[in-house]
CSV table of C-alpha atoms and ligand atoms in Angstrom, one decimal:
chain,number,residue,atom,x,y,z
A,1,MET,CA,10.5,1.4,-6.7
A,2,ASN,CA,12.4,2.0,-3.5
A,3,LEU,CA,13.8,-0.8,-1.3
A,4,ILE,CA,16.0,-1.4,1.7
A,5,VAL,CA,18.3,-4.4,2.1
A,6,LEU,CA,18.9,-5.1,5.7
A,7,GLY,CA,21.0,-7.7,7.6
A,8,PRO,CA,24.1,-8.0,9.8
A,9,PRO,CA,27.5,-7.0,8.6
A,10,GLY,CA,28.7,-9.5,5.9
A,11,ALA,CA,25.2,-10.7,5.1
A,12,GLY,CA,25.7,-9.8,1.5
A,13,LYS,CA,23.9,-6.5,1.4
A,14,GLY,CA,26.4,-4.7,-0.8
A,15,THR,CA,26.8,-7.7,-3.1
A,16,GLN,CA,23.0,-8.0,-3.7
A,17,CYS,CA,22.5,-4.2,-3.9
A,18,VAL,CA,24.9,-3.9,-6.8
A,19,LYS,CA,23.1,-6.7,-8.7
A,20,VAL,CA,19.6,-5.4,-7.9
A,21,ALA,CA,20.5,-1.8,-8.8
A,22,LYS,CA,21.9,-2.9,-12.2
A,23,SER,CA,19.0,-5.2,-13.0
A,24,PHE,CA,16.2,-2.8,-11.9
A,25,ASP,CA,17.9,0.4,-12.9
A,26,LEU,CA,17.9,1.8,-9.3
A,27,VAL,CA,20.4,4.1,-7.6
A,28,GLN,CA,22.3,2.4,-4.8
A,29,LEU,CA,22.8,4.5,-1.7
A,30,SER,CA,25.3,2.9,0.7
A,31,THR,CA,25.9,5.0,3.8
A,32,GLY,CA,29.0,2.9,4.7
A,33,GLU,CA,30.6,3.7,1.3
A,34,MET,CA,29.6,7.4,1.7
A,35,LEU,CA,31.2,7.6,5.2
A,36,ARG,CA,34.4,5.8,4.1
A,37,SER,CA,34.9,8.2,1.2
A,38,GLU,CA,34.4,11.1,3.6
A,39,VAL,CA,37.1,9.6,5.9
A,40,GLU,CA,39.4,9.1,2.9
A,41,SER,CA,38.9,12.7,1.6
A,42,ARG,CA,39.6,14.0,5.2
A,43,SER,CA,36.5,16.2,5.0
A,44,GLU,CA,35.1,17.8,8.1
A,45,LEU,CA,32.6,15.0,8.5
A,46,GLY,CA,35.2,12.4,7.7
A,47,ILE,CA,37.5,13.7,10.4
A,48,GLU,CA,34.6,13.7,12.9
A,49,VAL,CA,33.5,10.1,12.2
A,50,LYS,CA,36.8,8.3,11.5
A,51,ASN,CA,37.2,7.0,15.1
A,52,ILE,CA,33.5,5.9,15.2
A,53,LEU,CA,34.1,3.7,12.1
A,54,ASP,CA,37.3,2.3,13.5
A,55,MET,CA,35.5,1.3,16.7
A,56,GLY,CA,32.7,-0.3,14.8
A,57,ASP,CA,30.1,2.0,16.5
A,58,LEU,CA,27.3,3.7,14.7
A,59,VAL,CA,27.7,7.3,13.5
A,60,PRO,CA,25.1,9.7,15.2
A,61,ASP,CA,21.7,9.7,13.5
A,62,ASP,CA,21.6,13.4,12.7
A,63,MET,CA,24.9,13.2,10.7
A,64,VAL,CA,23.9,10.1,8.7
A,65,ILE,CA,20.4,11.4,8.0
A,66,SER,CA,21.5,14.7,6.7
A,67,MET,CA,24.3,13.1,4.6
A,68,LEU,CA,21.7,10.7,3.1
A,69,SER,CA,19.1,13.3,2.5
A,70,ASN,CA,21.6,15.6,0.7
A,71,ARG,CA,22.7,12.6,-1.5
A,72,MET,CA,19.0,11.8,-2.4
A,73,ASP,CA,18.5,15.4,-3.3
A,74,SER,CA,21.4,15.3,-5.7
A,75,TYR,CA,19.5,13.1,-8.0
A,76,ASN,CA,16.9,14.6,-10.3
A,77,SER,CA,14.9,11.8,-11.9
A,78,VAL,CA,15.5,8.2,-10.9
A,79,LYS,CA,13.4,5.1,-11.0
A,80,GLY,CA,14.1,4.5,-7.4
A,81,PHE,CA,16.6,4.0,-4.6
A,82,ILE,CA,18.1,0.9,-3.0
A,83,PHE,CA,19.2,1.6,0.5
A,84,ASP,CA,22.3,-0.3,1.7
A,85,GLY,CA,23.2,0.0,5.3
A,86,PHE,CA,20.5,2.5,6.1
A,87,PRO,CA,18.4,2.8,8.2
A,88,ARG,CA,20.4,1.3,11.1
A,89,THR,CA,18.3,2.7,14.0
A,90,THR,CA,14.6,3.3,14.6
A,91,ALA,CA,15.2,7.1,14.5
A,92,GLN,CA,16.8,6.6,11.0
A,93,ALA,CA,13.8,4.5,9.9
A,94,SER,CA,11.3,7.2,10.9
A,95,ALA,CA,13.4,9.9,9.3
A,96,LEU,CA,13.6,8.0,6.1
A,97,ASP,CA,9.8,7.6,6.1
A,98,LYS,CA,9.4,11.3,6.5
A,99,MET,CA,11.9,12.1,3.8
A,100,LEU,CA,10.0,9.8,1.3
A,101,VAL,CA,6.7,11.4,2.2
A,102,GLU,CA,8.2,14.9,1.5
A,103,LYS,CA,9.4,13.6,-1.8
A,104,HIS,CA,6.0,12.1,-2.6
A,105,GLN,CA,7.5,8.6,-2.6
A,106,LYS,CA,7.1,5.4,-0.5
A,107,MET,CA,9.1,2.4,0.6
A,108,ASP,CA,8.0,-0.6,-1.5
A,109,HIS,CA,10.1,-3.5,-0.1
A,110,VAL,CA,12.4,-4.3,2.8
A,111,ILE,CA,14.6,-7.4,2.4
A,112,GLN,CA,16.2,-8.9,5.5
A,113,LEU,CA,19.2,-11.2,4.6
A,114,GLU,CA,19.5,-13.9,7.2
A,115,VAL,CA,22.9,-15.5,7.8
A,116,ASP,CA,24.6,-17.5,10.6
A,117,GLU,CA,27.2,-15.8,12.8
A,118,ALA,CA,30.0,-18.2,11.7
A,119,ALA,CA,29.4,-17.3,8.1
A,120,ILE,CA,29.6,-13.6,9.0
A,121,ILE,CA,33.1,-14.0,10.4
A,122,GLU,CA,34.2,-16.1,7.4
A,123,ARG,CA,32.8,-13.6,4.9
A,124,LEU,CA,34.3,-10.5,6.5
A,125,SER,CA,37.7,-12.0,7.1
A,126,GLY,CA,37.9,-12.9,3.4
A,127,ARG,CA,36.4,-9.7,1.9
A,128,PHE,CA,38.5,-7.4,-0.3
A,129,SER,CA,37.7,-5.0,-3.1
A,130,CYS,CA,39.2,-3.3,-6.1
A,131,SER,CA,41.0,-0.1,-5.1
A,132,ARG,CA,40.1,1.6,-8.3
A,133,CYS,CA,36.4,0.8,-8.9
A,134,GLY,CA,35.3,-0.7,-5.6
A,135,ALA,CA,34.1,-4.1,-7.0
A,136,GLY,CA,33.8,-6.6,-4.2
A,137,TYR,CA,35.5,-9.9,-3.9
A,138,HIS,CA,36.1,-12.8,-1.5
A,139,ASN,CA,39.2,-15.0,-0.9
A,140,LEU,CA,37.0,-18.2,-1.3
A,141,TYR,CA,33.6,-17.2,-2.6
A,142,LYS,CA,34.3,-14.6,-5.3
A,143,LYS,CA,37.9,-14.6,-6.6
A,144,PRO,CA,38.7,-12.4,-9.6
A,145,LYS,CA,38.5,-14.5,-12.8
A,146,VAL,CA,42.1,-13.7,-13.6
A,147,ASP,CA,44.3,-13.9,-10.5
A,148,LYS,CA,45.0,-10.4,-9.0
A,149,ARG,CA,43.1,-8.5,-11.7
A,150,CYS,CA,39.7,-6.8,-11.2
A,151,ASP,CA,37.0,-8.4,-13.4
A,152,ILE,CA,35.3,-5.0,-13.9
A,153,CYS,CA,38.1,-2.5,-14.5
A,154,GLY,CA,41.3,-4.5,-14.9
A,155,ALA,CA,43.1,-2.8,-12.0
A,156,GLU,CA,45.6,-4.9,-10.1
A,157,GLU,CA,45.4,-3.2,-6.7
A,158,PHE,CA,43.0,-4.4,-4.0
A,159,SER,CA,42.3,-3.4,-0.5
A,160,ARG,CA,40.7,-4.7,2.7
A,161,ARG,CA,38.5,-2.7,5.0
A,162,SER,CA,40.2,-1.8,8.3
A,163,ASP,CA,37.0,-2.4,10.2
A,164,ASP,CA,36.8,-6.1,9.0
A,165,ASN,CA,39.3,-7.1,11.8
A,166,PRO,CA,37.8,-9.6,14.4
A,167,GLU,CA,37.7,-7.0,17.3
A,168,THR,CA,35.8,-4.4,15.3
A,169,VAL,CA,33.5,-7.0,13.8
A,170,ARG,CA,32.5,-8.0,17.3
A,171,SER,CA,31.5,-4.3,18.0
A,172,ARG,CA,29.7,-4.0,14.7
A,173,LEU,CA,27.7,-7.2,15.5
A,174,VAL,CA,26.7,-5.7,18.9
A,175,ALA,CA,25.6,-2.5,17.2
A,176,TYR,CA,23.6,-4.6,14.8
A,177,ARG,CA,21.9,-6.7,17.5
A,178,GLU,CA,21.1,-3.8,19.8
A,179,GLN,CA,20.3,-0.9,17.5
A,180,THR,CA,19.5,-2.2,14.0
A,181,ALA,CA,17.6,-5.5,14.5
A,182,PRO,CA,15.0,-3.6,16.6
A,183,ILE,CA,13.8,-1.8,13.4
A,184,LEU,CA,12.5,-5.0,11.9
A,185,PRO,CA,9.1,-4.8,13.6
A,186,PHE,CA,8.7,-1.2,12.2
A,187,TYR,CA,8.7,-2.7,8.7
A,188,GLU,CA,6.9,-5.9,9.7
A,189,ASP,CA,3.9,-3.7,10.8
A,190,LYS,CA,3.9,-2.0,7.5
A,191,GLY,CA,3.6,-5.4,5.8
A,192,ILE,CA,6.6,-4.8,3.5
A,193,LEU,CA,9.3,-6.9,5.2
A,194,LYS,CA,10.5,-10.2,3.6
A,195,TYR,CA,13.1,-12.6,4.9
A,196,VAL,CA,15.6,-14.1,2.5
A,197,ASN,CA,18.1,-16.9,3.3
A,198,GLY,CA,21.4,-15.2,2.8
A,199,MET,CA,23.3,-18.5,3.3
A,200,LYS,CA,22.6,-19.6,-0.3
A,201,SER,CA,24.9,-18.8,-3.2
A,202,MET,CA,25.1,-15.2,-4.4
A,203,ASN,CA,23.1,-16.1,-7.5
A,204,GLU,CA,20.4,-18.0,-5.6
A,205,VAL,CA,20.0,-15.1,-3.1
A,206,PHE,CA,19.7,-12.7,-6.1
A,207,ASP,CA,17.0,-15.0,-7.7
A,208,ASN,CA,15.0,-15.0,-4.4
A,209,ILE,CA,15.2,-11.2,-4.2
A,210,LYS,CA,14.1,-10.8,-7.8
A,211,GLU,CA,11.1,-13.0,-7.2
A,212,ILE,CA,10.0,-10.8,-4.3
A,213,LEU,CA,10.6,-7.6,-6.3
A,214,SER,CA,8.6,-8.9,-9.3
A,215,GLY,CA,5.8,-10.0,-7.0
A,216,ARG,CA,6.1,-13.7,-7.8
B,301,LIG,P1,27.6,-6.6,3.6
B,301,LIG,O1,27.4,-5.5,2.5
B,301,LIG,O2,26.3,-7.1,4.1
B,301,LIG,O3,28.5,-6.2,4.7
B,301,LIG,P2,29.0,-7.9,1.4
B,301,LIG,O4,28.1,-7.9,0.3
B,301,LIG,O5,30.2,-7.0,1.3
B,301,LIG,O6,28.3,-7.8,2.8
B,301,LIG,O7,29.6,-9.4,1.5
B,301,LIG,C1,30.6,-9.8,2.5
B,301,LIG,C2,31.6,-10.8,1.9
B,301,LIG,O8,30.9,-12.0,1.6
B,301,LIG,C3,32.1,-10.3,0.5
B,301,LIG,O9,33.5,-10.7,0.4
B,301,LIG,C4,31.2,-11.1,-0.5
B,301,LIG,O10,32.0,-11.4,-1.7
B,301,LIG,C5,30.9,-12.4,0.2
B,301,LIG,N1,29.5,-12.8,0.0
B,301,LIG,C6,28.4,-12.1,-0.2
B,301,LIG,N2,27.3,-12.9,-0.5
B,301,LIG,C7,27.8,-14.2,-0.3
B,301,LIG,C8,27.1,-15.5,-0.5
B,301,LIG,N3,25.8,-15.6,-0.7
B,301,LIG,N4,27.9,-16.5,-0.3
B,301,LIG,C9,29.2,-16.4,0.0
B,301,LIG,N5,29.9,-15.3,0.1
B,301,LIG,C10,29.2,-14.1,-0.1
B,302,LIG,P1,28.9,-0.7,6.3
B,302,LIG,O1,29.7,-0.3,5.1
B,302,LIG,O2,27.4,-0.6,6.0
B,302,LIG,O3,29.3,-2.0,6.9
B,302,LIG,O4,29.2,0.4,7.4
B,302,LIG,C1,30.5,0.7,7.9
B,302,LIG,C2,30.4,1.6,9.1
B,302,LIG,O5,29.9,2.9,8.7
B,302,LIG,C3,29.5,1.1,10.3
B,302,LIG,O6,30.2,0.2,11.1
B,302,LIG,C4,29.2,2.4,10.9
B,302,LIG,O7,30.2,2.9,11.8
B,302,LIG,C5,29.0,3.4,9.8
B,302,LIG,N1,27.6,3.5,9.2
B,302,LIG,C6,27.2,3.1,8.0
B,302,LIG,N2,25.9,3.3,7.8
B,302,LIG,C7,25.5,3.8,9.0
B,302,LIG,C8,24.2,4.3,9.4
B,302,LIG,N3,23.1,4.2,8.6
B,302,LIG,N4,24.1,4.8,10.7
B,302,LIG,C9,25.2,4.9,11.5
B,302,LIG,N5,26.4,4.5,11.1
B,302,LIG,C10,26.6,4.0,9.9
């Protein structure tokens, strides 16, 4: 089974993708995570895209598509992929379709997480993650069980994304509205697009997604 989780920045895509990947034994492919680790390792690609991420703009399609395609090819036998943050443009959506056909696969579900703009700002300004394992947290909605200690790996160092500042978030929202939201009709026409209310609690959102994936 292959699925895409779509939605504006802060909608809860990463949060839900981790849960779905674990529950359905899928490989999570997050292009944002891949790009951030390229920037961190100061690779050729990382150096090229650093400013784009800092500005909140989208990385050019050809770069993201080839990065994703290489990553998919690095897996031999998997039950399926869950795409987080990809596709973000109609060109990426068409390229993904083509890649799946070449690999004799298809897209089964596209989940669009719907959230209010006020919630987006609140979620992104409170987001932080474990510096060692990357587990995601929130100042109000998902605090570590033990103060300042990661629930998953026990590390005591956390970090915040530099692009979660208000100015960059505004640019990311514009990029979402202008370039990403227009891909919804592409999946609507294929009859595989489902809308989920992302304003509910993390567990309720997960239950709704599970119902869709299990065909209930
Ligand atoms: P995205 O991957 O779509 O940018 P994240 O999954 O990183 O979004 O979520 C953004 C922030 O909001 C995180 O700090 C996360 O803990 C929090 N969050 C995610 N889903 C919910 C929810 N349903 N209710 C409240 N907070 C949430
Ligand atoms: P995300 O982690 O999904 O919020 O992405 C963080 C940033 O990485 C975005 O603001 C973009 O600059 C870049 N990015 C991630 N995925 C893509 C993509 N599919 N296409 C273009 N840029 C992307």
